[in-house]
CSV table of C-alpha atoms and ligand atoms in Angstrom, one decimal:
chain,number,residue,atom,x,y,z
A,1,UNK,CA,0.0,0.0,0.0
A,2,UNK,CA,1.6,3.3,-1.2
A,3,UNK,CA,0.8,6.3,0.8
A,4,UNK,CA,2.3,9.3,-0.9
A,5,UNK,CA,3.9,12.0,1.0
A,6,UNK,CA,2.1,15.4,0.6
A,7,UNK,CA,3.8,18.1,-1.6
A,8,UNK,CA,3.1,21.7,-2.4
A,9,UNK,CA,3.7,23.1,-5.8
A,10,UNK,CA,2.1,24.3,-9.0
A,11,UNK,CA,0.6,20.9,-10.0
A,12,UNK,CA,-0.6,20.1,-6.5
A,13,UNK,CA,-2.6,23.4,-6.6
A,14,UNK,CA,-4.1,22.6,-10.0
A,15,UNK,CA,-5.0,19.1,-8.7
A,16,UNK,CA,-6.6,20.5,-5.7
A,17,UNK,CA,-8.9,22.8,-7.6
A,18,UNK,CA,-9.9,20.1,-10.0
A,19,UNK,CA,-10.4,17.7,-7.2
A,20,UNK,CA,-12.8,20.1,-5.5
A,21,UNK,CA,-14.8,20.7,-8.7
A,22,UNK,CA,-15.1,17.0,-9.6
A,23,UNK,CA,-15.9,15.9,-5.9
A,24,UNK,CA,-18.6,18.6,-5.8
A,25,UNK,CA,-20.0,17.3,-9.2
A,26,UNK,CA,-20.0,13.6,-7.7
A,27,UNK,CA,-21.7,14.7,-4.5
A,28,UNK,CA,-24.3,17.0,-5.9
A,29,UNK,CA,-25.3,15.6,-9.3
A,30,UNK,CA,-27.8,12.8,-8.1
A,31,UNK,CA,-29.6,15.1,-5.9
A,32,UNK,CA,-30.3,17.7,-8.5
A,33,UNK,CA,-33.9,17.8,-9.7
A,34,UNK,CA,-35.1,20.3,-12.4
A,35,UNK,CA,-39.0,20.4,-12.3
A,36,UNK,CA,-38.9,17.4,-10.2
A,37,UNK,CA,-37.0,15.4,-12.9
A,38,UNK,CA,-33.6,14.0,-11.9
A,39,UNK,CA,-30.6,15.5,-13.7
A,40,UNK,CA,-28.9,12.1,-13.9
A,41,UNK,CA,-30.5,8.9,-13.0
A,42,UNK,CA,-29.8,5.4,-14.4
A,43,UNK,CA,-33.0,3.7,-13.6
A,44,UNK,CA,-32.3,0.1,-14.5
A,45,UNK,CA,-35.5,-1.6,-13.3
A,46,UNK,CA,-37.6,0.8,-15.4
A,47,UNK,CA,-34.9,0.8,-18.1
A,48,UNK,CA,-34.8,4.5,-18.4
A,49,UNK,CA,-31.8,6.9,-18.3
A,50,UNK,CA,-32.4,10.5,-17.2
A,51,UNK,CA,-29.4,12.5,-18.6
A,52,UNK,CA,-29.4,16.3,-18.4
A,53,UNK,CA,-33.0,16.8,-19.0
A,54,UNK,CA,-33.4,14.1,-21.6
A,55,UNK,CA,-35.1,10.6,-20.9
A,56,UNK,CA,-33.4,7.9,-22.8
A,57,UNK,CA,-35.6,4.7,-23.2
A,58,UNK,CA,-34.3,1.4,-24.2
A,59,UNK,CA,-35.5,2.2,-27.9
A,60,UNK,CA,-33.2,5.2,-28.0
A,61,UNK,CA,-30.1,3.7,-26.6
A,62,UNK,CA,-28.1,5.1,-29.6
A,63,UNK,CA,-28.0,8.5,-27.6
A,64,UNK,CA,-26.2,6.5,-24.9
A,65,UNK,CA,-23.9,4.9,-27.5
A,66,UNK,CA,-23.0,8.3,-28.9
A,67,UNK,CA,-22.3,9.6,-25.5
A,68,UNK,CA,-20.0,6.7,-24.7
A,69,UNK,CA,-18.3,7.1,-28.0
A,70,UNK,CA,-17.8,10.8,-27.3
A,71,UNK,CA,-16.3,10.0,-23.9
A,72,UNK,CA,-14.0,7.4,-25.5
A,73,UNK,CA,-12.7,9.7,-28.2
A,74,UNK,CA,-12.4,12.6,-25.7
A,75,UNK,CA,-10.0,10.4,-23.8
A,76,UNK,CA,-8.1,9.7,-27.0
A,77,UNK,CA,-8.1,13.4,-28.1
A,78,UNK,CA,-7.0,14.7,-24.7
A,79,UNK,CA,-4.3,12.0,-24.1
A,80,UNK,CA,-2.9,12.9,-27.6
A,81,UNK,CA,-3.0,16.6,-26.9
A,82,UNK,CA,-1.9,16.9,-23.3
A,83,UNK,CA,-0.8,13.3,-22.1
A,84,UNK,CA,-2.6,11.3,-19.4
A,85,UNK,CA,-4.7,14.0,-18.0
A,86,UNK,CA,-7.5,11.6,-17.2
A,87,UNK,CA,-5.2,9.4,-15.0
A,88,UNK,CA,-3.4,12.4,-13.3
A,89,UNK,CA,-6.2,14.8,-12.8
A,90,UNK,CA,-9.8,13.2,-13.3
A,91,UNK,CA,-9.8,9.5,-12.6
A,92,UNK,CA,-12.0,8.7,-9.6
A,93,UNK,CA,-9.2,6.3,-8.3
A,94,UNK,CA,-6.9,9.3,-8.2
A,95,UNK,CA,-9.5,11.6,-6.8
A,96,UNK,CA,-10.9,9.3,-3.9
A,97,UNK,CA,-7.4,8.1,-2.9
A,98,UNK,CA,-6.5,11.8,-2.3
A,99,UNK,CA,-9.7,12.5,-0.4
A,100,UNK,CA,-9.2,9.4,1.9
A,101,UNK,CA,-5.6,10.3,2.4
A,102,UNK,CA,-6.5,14.0,3.2
A,103,UNK,CA,-9.0,12.9,5.8
A,104,UNK,CA,-6.5,10.5,7.3
A,105,UNK,CA,-4.0,13.3,7.7
A,106,UNK,CA,-6.5,15.5,9.4
A,107,UNK,CA,-7.2,12.8,11.9
A,108,UNK,CA,-3.5,11.7,12.6
A,109,UNK,CA,-2.0,15.1,12.3
A,110,UNK,CA,0.6,14.1,9.5
A,111,UNK,CA,1.6,10.9,11.2
A,112,UNK,CA,-0.5,9.0,8.5
A,113,UNK,CA,1.6,6.4,6.8
A,114,UNK,CA,4.7,7.0,9.0
A,115,UNK,CA,6.3,4.5,11.4
A,116,UNK,CA,5.1,6.8,14.4
A,117,UNK,CA,1.6,6.1,13.4
A,118,UNK,CA,0.1,3.8,16.1
A,119,UNK,CA,-2.4,1.0,15.8
A,120,UNK,CA,-5.0,3.2,17.5
A,121,UNK,CA,-4.5,5.8,14.8
A,122,UNK,CA,-4.9,3.2,12.2
A,123,UNK,CA,-8.1,1.9,13.9
A,124,UNK,CA,-9.6,5.3,13.9
A,125,UNK,CA,-8.5,6.0,10.3
A,126,UNK,CA,-10.2,2.6,9.1
A,127,UNK,CA,-13.3,3.4,11.1
A,128,UNK,CA,-13.7,6.9,9.5
A,129,UNK,CA,-12.8,5.4,6.1
A,130,UNK,CA,-15.6,2.9,6.6
A,131,UNK,CA,-18.1,5.6,7.3
A,132,UNK,CA,-16.9,7.5,4.3
A,133,UNK,CA,-17.2,4.5,2.1
A,134,UNK,CA,-20.8,3.9,3.3
A,135,UNK,CA,-21.5,7.6,2.5
A,136,UNK,CA,-19.9,7.6,-0.9
A,137,UNK,CA,-21.6,4.2,-1.7
A,138,UNK,CA,-24.9,5.8,-0.8
A,139,UNK,CA,-24.2,8.8,-3.2
A,140,UNK,CA,-23.2,6.3,-6.0
A,141,UNK,CA,-26.3,4.4,-5.3
A,142,UNK,CA,-28.3,7.6,-5.7
A,143,UNK,CA,-27.2,7.6,-9.4
A,144,UNK,CA,-29.3,4.4,-9.9
A,145,UNK,CA,-32.1,4.8,-7.3
A,146,UNK,CA,-33.5,8.1,-6.1
A,147,UNK,CA,-32.3,8.9,-2.6
A,148,UNK,CA,-36.0,9.5,-1.4
A,149,UNK,CA,-36.7,6.0,-2.0
A,150,UNK,CA,-33.5,4.6,-0.2
A,151,UNK,CA,-34.2,6.8,2.9
A,152,UNK,CA,-37.9,5.7,3.0
A,153,UNK,CA,-36.8,2.0,2.8
A,154,UNK,CA,-34.1,2.4,5.5
A,155,UNK,CA,-36.6,4.2,7.7
A,156,UNK,CA,-39.0,1.2,7.2
A,157,UNK,CA,-36.1,-1.2,7.8
A,158,UNK,CA,-37.2,-2.7,4.6
A,159,UNK,CA,-33.8,-4.5,3.5
A,160,UNK,CA,-35.2,-7.7,2.3
A,161,UNK,CA,-37.5,-8.9,-0.5
A,162,UNK,CA,-40.9,-9.4,1.2
A,163,UNK,CA,-41.6,-12.8,2.6
A,164,UNK,CA,-37.9,-13.8,1.9
A,165,UNK,CA,-34.6,-13.3,3.6
A,166,UNK,CA,-33.0,-12.3,0.2
A,167,UNK,CA,-31.5,-8.8,0.5
A,168,UNK,CA,-32.7,-6.2,-1.9
A,169,UNK,CA,-30.5,-5.2,-4.8
A,170,UNK,CA,-29.7,-2.0,-3.4
A,171,UNK,CA,-28.6,-3.6,-0.1
A,172,UNK,CA,-26.4,-5.9,-2.0
A,173,UNK,CA,-25.0,-2.9,-4.0
A,174,UNK,CA,-24.1,-1.0,-0.8
A,175,UNK,CA,-22.2,-4.0,0.6
A,176,UNK,CA,-20.3,-4.5,-2.6
A,177,UNK,CA,-19.6,-0.9,-3.2
A,178,UNK,CA,-18.5,-0.2,0.6
A,179,UNK,CA,-16.4,-3.5,0.6
A,180,UNK,CA,-14.8,-2.5,-2.7
A,181,UNK,CA,-14.0,0.9,-1.5
A,182,UNK,CA,-12.5,-0.3,1.7
A,183,UNK,CA,-10.4,-3.0,-0.1
A,184,UNK,CA,-9.2,-0.5,-2.6
A,185,UNK,CA,-8.2,2.2,-0.1
A,186,UNK,CA,-6.8,-0.2,2.6
A,187,UNK,CA,-4.9,-2.6,0.4
A,188,UNK,CA,-5.1,-2.4,-3.4
A,189,UNK,CA,-4.7,1.4,-4.2
A,190,UNK,CA,-1.8,1.9,-6.7
A,191,UNK,CA,-2.2,-1.8,-7.9
A,192,UNK,CA,-5.3,-0.7,-9.6
A,193,UNK,CA,-3.3,1.7,-11.8
A,194,UNK,CA,-0.2,-0.6,-12.1
A,195,UNK,CA,-1.8,-4.0,-12.7
A,196,UNK,CA,-5.5,-3.8,-13.6
A,197,UNK,CA,-6.4,-0.5,-15.4
A,198,UNK,CA,-6.4,-1.3,-19.2
A,199,UNK,CA,-6.0,2.4,-20.0
A,200,UNK,CA,-2.4,2.7,-18.7
A,201,UNK,CA,-1.5,-0.3,-21.0
A,202,UNK,CA,-2.7,1.2,-24.3
A,203,UNK,CA,-1.3,4.7,-23.3
A,204,UNK,CA,1.7,4.2,-25.7
A,205,UNK,CA,-0.7,3.9,-28.6
A,206,UNK,CA,-2.4,7.1,-27.8
A,207,UNK,CA,0.7,9.1,-27.1
A,208,UNK,CA,3.2,10.2,-29.9
A,209,UNK,CA,6.5,12.2,-29.6
A,210,UNK,CA,4.5,15.5,-29.5
A,211,UNK,CA,2.3,14.4,-26.4
A,212,UNK,CA,3.6,15.9,-23.2
A,213,UNK,CA,4.7,13.3,-20.6
A,214,UNK,CA,6.5,13.6,-17.3
A,215,UNK,CA,10.2,13.0,-17.9
A,216,UNK,CA,13.3,12.9,-16.0
A,217,UNK,CA,16.4,14.8,-17.5
A,218,UNK,CA,18.9,12.0,-17.7
A,219,UNK,CA,21.5,14.0,-19.3
A,220,UNK,CA,21.6,16.7,-16.4
A,221,UNK,CA,20.6,14.3,-13.6
A,222,UNK,CA,23.1,11.4,-14.1
A,223,UNK,CA,25.3,10.2,-12.6
A,224,UNK,CA,23.1,10.8,-9.6
A,225,UNK,CA,24.6,11.2,-6.1
A,226,UNK,CA,25.9,7.9,-4.7
A,227,UNK,CA,25.5,7.0,-1.0
A,228,UNK,CA,29.2,7.5,-0.5
A,229,UNK,CA,29.2,11.1,-1.8
A,230,UNK,CA,28.2,14.4,-0.2
A,231,UNK,CA,25.8,16.7,-1.9
A,232,UNK,CA,27.8,18.7,-4.3
A,233,UNK,CA,30.4,16.0,-5.0
A,234,UNK,CA,28.1,14.1,-7.5
A,235,UNK,CA,28.6,14.6,-11.2
A,236,UNK,CA,25.0,14.9,-12.2
A,237,UNK,CA,22.4,17.2,-10.5
A,238,UNK,CA,20.3,14.5,-8.9
A,239,UNK,CA,21.1,14.4,-5.2
A,240,UNK,CA,19.0,11.1,-5.0
A,241,UNK,CA,16.8,12.6,-2.3
A,242,UNK,CA,14.1,10.3,-3.5
A,243,UNK,CA,11.5,12.9,-2.7
A,244,UNK,CA,10.1,12.4,-6.2
A,245,UNK,CA,9.5,8.7,-5.3
A,246,UNK,CA,7.9,9.5,-1.9
A,247,UNK,CA,5.3,11.8,-3.3
A,248,UNK,CA,4.4,9.6,-6.2
A,249,UNK,CA,0.8,8.0,-5.6
A,250,UNK,CA,1.9,4.9,-7.4
A,251,UNK,CA,5.2,4.6,-5.7
A,252,UNK,CA,7.3,4.5,-8.9
A,253,UNK,CA,10.7,6.1,-9.7
A,254,UNK,CA,10.3,8.3,-12.8
A,255,UNK,CA,14.1,8.4,-13.0
A,256,UNK,CA,13.7,4.8,-14.4
A,257,UNK,CA,11.9,6.0,-17.5
A,258,UNK,CA,8.3,6.0,-18.7
A,259,UNK,CA,6.2,3.3,-17.0
A,260,UNK,CA,2.7,2.1,-17.1
A,261,UNK,CA,2.3,3.0,-13.5
A,262,UNK,CA,3.0,6.8,-14.0
A,263,UNK,CA,-0.3,8.7,-14.0
A,264,UNK,CA,1.5,12.0,-15.3
A,265,UNK,CA,0.1,13.7,-12.3
A,266,UNK,CA,3.1,16.1,-12.0
A,267,UNK,CA,3.6,15.6,-8.2
A,268,UNK,CA,7.2,14.5,-8.7
A,269,UNK,CA,7.6,17.7,-10.7
A,270,UNK,CA,6.6,19.7,-7.7
A,271,UNK,CA,8.9,17.5,-5.6
A,272,UNK,CA,12.0,18.0,-7.7
A,273,UNK,CA,11.3,21.8,-8.3
A,274,UNK,CA,11.3,22.2,-4.5
A,275,UNK,CA,14.6,20.3,-4.2
A,276,UNK,CA,16.3,21.9,-7.2
A,277,UNK,CA,15.2,25.4,-6.2
A,278,UNK,CA,17.5,25.1,-3.1
A,279,UNK,CA,20.4,24.9,-5.5
A,280,UNK,CA,19.1,27.5,-7.7
A,281,UNK,CA,18.7,25.0,-10.5
A,282,UNK,CA,15.8,24.0,-12.8
A,283,UNK,CA,13.7,20.9,-12.1
A,284,UNK,CA,15.1,17.6,-13.3
A,285,UNK,CA,11.5,16.3,-13.8
A,286,UNK,CA,9.1,18.2,-16.1
A,287,UNK,CA,6.3,17.8,-18.5
A,288,UNK,CA,8.1,17.4,-22.0
A,289,UNK,CA,7.4,15.9,-25.3
A,290,UNK,CA,9.7,13.1,-26.7
A,291,UNK,CA,10.5,15.8,-29.4
A,292,UNK,CA,11.5,18.3,-26.8
A,293,UNK,CA,13.8,15.8,-25.1
A,294,UNK,CA,15.6,15.3,-28.3
A,295,UNK,CA,15.4,19.0,-29.4
A,296,UNK,CA,15.1,21.2,-26.2
A,297,UNK,CA,14.1,24.4,-28.1
A,298,UNK,CA,11.2,22.8,-30.0
A,299,UNK,CA,7.6,23.9,-29.2
A,300,UNK,CA,4.7,21.5,-28.4
A,301,UNK,CA,2.8,20.9,-31.8
A,302,UNK,CA,-0.9,20.7,-30.7
A,303,UNK,CA,-2.2,20.6,-34.1
A,304,UNK,CA,-1.2,17.5,-35.8
A,305,UNK,CA,-2.9,14.6,-37.7
A,306,UNK,CA,-3.7,12.6,-34.7
A,307,UNK,CA,-5.4,15.4,-32.7
A,308,UNK,CA,-7.1,16.6,-35.9
A,309,UNK,CA,-8.6,13.3,-36.6
A,310,UNK,CA,-9.8,12.6,-33.1
A,311,UNK,CA,-11.1,16.4,-32.9
A,312,UNK,CA,-12.9,15.8,-36.3
A,313,UNK,CA,-14.5,12.6,-34.9
A,314,UNK,CA,-15.6,14.5,-31.7
A,315,UNK,CA,-17.2,17.3,-33.8
A,316,UNK,CA,-18.9,14.7,-35.9
A,317,UNK,CA,-20.4,13.0,-32.9
A,318,UNK,CA,-21.6,16.3,-31.5
A,319,UNK,CA,-23.3,17.1,-34.8
A,320,UNK,CA,-24.9,13.7,-35.0
A,321,UNK,CA,-26.0,14.0,-31.4
A,322,UNK,CA,-27.6,17.3,-31.8
A,323,UNK,CA,-29.2,16.4,-35.1
A,324,UNK,CA,-30.8,13.3,-33.6
A,325,UNK,CA,-32.0,15.4,-30.7
A,326,UNK,CA,-33.7,18.0,-33.1
A,327,UNK,CA,-35.5,15.4,-35.0
A,328,UNK,CA,-36.3,13.3,-32.0
A,329,UNK,CA,-40.0,12.4,-31.7
A,330,UNK,CA,-40.7,11.5,-28.1
A,331,UNK,CA,-43.1,8.8,-28.9
A,332,UNK,CA,-42.5,5.0,-28.9
A,333,UNK,CA,-44.8,2.8,-30.9
A,334,UNK,CA,-45.0,-0.8,-31.8
A,335,UNK,CA,-47.9,-2.8,-33.3
A,336,UNK,CA,-49.0,-6.5,-32.6
A,337,UNK,CA,-51.7,-8.4,-34.4
A,338,UNK,CA,-54.6,-9.0,-32.2
A,339,UNK,CA,-54.9,-12.9,-32.4
A,340,UNK,CA,-58.7,-12.8,-31.4
A,341,UNK,CA,-59.7,-10.7,-34.3
A,342,UNK,CA,-57.2,-11.9,-36.7
A,343,UNK,CA,-58.1,-12.3,-40.3
A,344,UNK,CA,-62.0,-12.9,-40.0
A,345,UNK,CA,-64.9,-12.4,-42.5
A,346,UNK,CA,-68.3,-11.0,-41.4
A,347,UNK,CA,-70.9,-11.6,-44.0
A,348,UNK,CA,-72.5,-8.6,-45.7
A,349,UNK,CA,-70.0,-6.4,-43.8
A,350,UNK,CA,-66.5,-7.2,-44.8
A,351,UNK,CA,-63.0,-8.5,-43.6
A,352,UNK,CA,-61.7,-7.5,-40.2
A,353,UNK,CA,-58.2,-7.6,-38.7
A,354,UNK,CA,-57.4,-6.5,-35.1
A,355,UNK,CA,-54.3,-4.8,-33.9
A,356,UNK,CA,-52.9,-3.9,-30.5
A,357,UNK,CA,-50.9,-0.7,-30.6
A,358,UNK,CA,-48.4,0.2,-27.9
A,359,UNK,CA,-47.7,3.9,-27.5
A,360,UNK,CA,-45.2,5.3,-25.1
A,361,UNK,CA,-44.8,8.9,-24.1
A,362,UNK,CA,-41.0,9.6,-24.0
A,363,UNK,CA,-41.4,13.0,-22.7
A,364,UNK,CA,-42.0,14.8,-19.3
A,365,UNK,CA,-45.3,16.3,-20.6
A,366,UNK,CA,-48.7,14.6,-21.1
A,367,UNK,CA,-49.7,14.0,-24.6
A,368,UNK,CA,-53.0,13.4,-26.6
A,369,UNK,CA,-52.5,11.2,-29.6
A,370,UNK,CA,-54.5,10.2,-32.7
A,371,UNK,CA,-54.1,7.0,-34.8
A,372,UNK,CA,-54.4,7.6,-38.5
A,373,UNK,CA,-54.4,4.7,-41.1
A,374,UNK,CA,-52.5,5.0,-44.4
A,375,UNK,CA,-52.9,2.6,-47.1
A,376,UNK,CA,-53.5,2.3,-50.8
A,377,UNK,CA,-56.9,0.8,-49.9
A,378,UNK,CA,-59.8,2.2,-48.0
A,379,UNK,CA,-60.5,0.9,-44.6
A,380,UNK,CA,-63.1,1.6,-41.8
A,381,UNK,CA,-61.4,2.3,-38.5
A,382,UNK,CA,-63.0,0.8,-35.4
A,383,UNK,CA,-61.1,1.9,-32.2
A,384,UNK,CA,-61.8,1.2,-28.7
A,385,UNK,CA,-61.1,4.8,-27.6
A,386,UNK,CA,-61.4,8.0,-29.4
A,387,UNK,CA,-59.4,10.0,-26.6
A,388,UNK,CA,-56.0,8.6,-26.2
A,389,UNK,CA,-54.3,10.5,-23.4
A,390,UNK,CA,-50.8,9.5,-22.1
A,391,UNK,CA,-49.4,10.8,-19.0
A,392,UNK,CA,-45.7,11.8,-18.9
A,393,UNK,CA,-43.3,9.0,-19.3
A,394,UNK,CA,-46.6,6.8,-19.5
A,395,UNK,CA,-47.6,4.0,-21.8
A,396,UNK,CA,-50.9,3.0,-23.3
A,397,UNK,CA,-52.1,0.0,-25.3
A,398,UNK,CA,-54.9,0.6,-27.7
A,399,UNK,CA,-56.9,-2.0,-29.7
A,400,UNK,CA,-57.9,-1.0,-33.1
A,401,UNK,CA,-59.9,-3.0,-35.7
A,402,UNK,CA,-59.6,-2.4,-39.5
A,403,UNK,CA,-62.5,-3.4,-41.7
A,404,UNK,CA,-62.2,-3.7,-45.4
A,405,UNK,CA,-65.9,-3.3,-46.5
A,406,UNK,CA,-67.4,-6.0,-48.6
A,407,UNK,CA,-69.0,-3.3,-51.0
A,408,UNK,CA,-65.2,-2.7,-52.1
A,409,UNK,CA,-65.1,-6.1,-53.3
A,410,UNK,CA,-62.5,-8.8,-52.3
A,411,UNK,CA,-58.9,-8.2,-53.2
A,412,UNK,CA,-57.1,-10.9,-55.1
A,413,UNK,CA,-54.3,-10.8,-52.7
A,414,UNK,CA,-53.5,-12.6,-49.5
A,415,UNK,CA,-52.3,-9.3,-47.8
A,416,UNK,CA,-51.9,-5.6,-48.3
A,417,UNK,CA,-49.5,-3.3,-46.5
A,418,UNK,CA,-51.0,-0.8,-43.9
A,419,UNK,CA,-49.4,2.0,-41.8
A,420,UNK,CA,-50.6,3.3,-38.5
A,421,UNK,CA,-49.5,6.9,-38.1
A,422,UNK,CA,-49.4,7.9,-34.4
A,423,UNK,CA,-49.8,11.7,-34.2
A,424,UNK,CA,-49.3,13.8,-31.2
A,425,UNK,CA,-52.3,16.2,-31.2
A,426,UNK,CA,-50.5,18.7,-29.1
A,427,UNK,CA,-47.6,19.0,-31.5
A,428,UNK,CA,-48.7,17.9,-35.1
A,429,UNK,CA,-45.0,17.7,-36.1
A,430,UNK,CA,-44.4,14.7,-33.7
A,431,UNK,CA,-45.6,11.6,-35.7
A,432,UNK,CA,-44.5,8.1,-35.6
A,433,UNK,CA,-45.2,5.5,-38.3
A,434,UNK,CA,-45.6,1.7,-37.9
A,435,UNK,CA,-46.0,-0.6,-40.7
A,436,UNK,CA,-48.0,-3.7,-40.8
A,437,UNK,CA,-50.3,-5.9,-43.0
A,438,UNK,CA,-53.9,-6.5,-43.5
A,439,UNK,CA,-54.6,-10.1,-44.4
A,440,UNK,CA,-57.6,-11.7,-46.0
A,441,UNK,CA,-58.7,-15.3,-45.1
A,442,UNK,CA,-57.6,-17.8,-47.7
B,501,SF4,S1,13.4,14.8,-6.5
B,501,SF4,FE1,14.8,15.4,-8.0
B,501,SF4,S2,16.8,15.3,-7.0
B,501,SF4,FE2,15.5,14.2,-5.7
B,501,SF4,S3,15.8,12.2,-6.4
B,501,SF4,FE3,14.0,12.9,-7.5
B,501,SF4,S4,15.1,13.6,-9.4
B,501,SF4,FE4,16.7,13.5,-7.9
B,502,SF4,S1,6.1,9.4,-11.4
B,502,SF4,FE1,5.5,11.5,-11.1
B,502,SF4,S2,3.9,11.9,-12.6
B,502,SF4,FE2,4.2,9.7,-12.5
B,502,SF4,S3,2.6,9.0,-11.1
B,502,SF4,FE3,4.5,9.4,-9.9
B,502,SF4,S4,4.3,11.5,-9.2
B,502,SF4,FE4,2.8,11.3,-10.7
């Protein structure tokens, strides 16, 4: 378990500011309601996703796919442009580790992680971490289940599925999430970045010689001070104080070169800047591109084919998303043939087919809909309800019978295509078409 030593400096300050913003977003987002509608809620049992005022139903998962593609390509774009920004500054693993360690330092008054830290201190820290893990798990749960429901069930001590001793899903979720958080913070920590996280592994494919990375100046630093030498006797500038290793959240030695475990967080830059400033020298560790290492006077090239391609893909995804949003009709429809009235003939009247039309209101407002029939042939429409009112996020089933009058004469066909057009009467532009067939008895 690596416990990084705190350090002050430029990158630490930037990280602190970003941490505060990201942490506030994490804590506040699931509790924000706009007009009673959650800002973000992944309602798995109802199979609905509330994302920034948009409600995404299973039929509209392409919105979620575009969003995920956008996030994926954003990662590629920012990595190519500015290195592993995600790992060093935005990854939840980095963020939470720093929050847990910060609290532990407040409790133990900077004895945290040092040999002077007593067992009693550890017990208090672990207890507080457990409380924090429960609280954060509750916040995390609120992204999937409204907090009001959780509070109500806790107040009613309703932890099990009625008449069984099987815990409810959210109770299992809380146990797993709390357990994972504790295991991660108490034991696993840096191993997640060094051994598990796939992103660190394919970073080399995303970085090129123009991407900024944290590098150690081997030419200036080596040969570093040897244990037998005094500071100032060494040939290179590195005094081997190891502060850069002590402040590293993954415990790596950047002097050994670019490694999978390096998050490019810049804390070792702050450490070496502090050390070298005492000798009026420039830091040995800095954000540089491979190009700048070979050619120290070169400038970072932000605009290059890789960033242009990723940037264009991101722009395209935004355009497609906005277009789909603009042309979106918030009505879902499907049609099933009604087996009870399928394909019958009523003498002196005509042929009849029954249908069951399912209509979902994908918006937060009530709608009134009308069902129109479109075909090359004329049908009588017998419907079980002339007023179809669907409440917000509601769903209705409407039975409809089409009759082909005998007076039109039987068609010499087994079936003819028919379309049902579901029109939102409150907004005539919102229409959905479902295609089916009208069949005649053979
Ligand atoms: S902080 Fe700088 S001087 Fe100290 S060991 Fe690291 S590279 Fe060398
Ligand atoms: S080596 Fe430096 S940049 Fe890399 S993770 Fe450690 S402290 Fe952060």
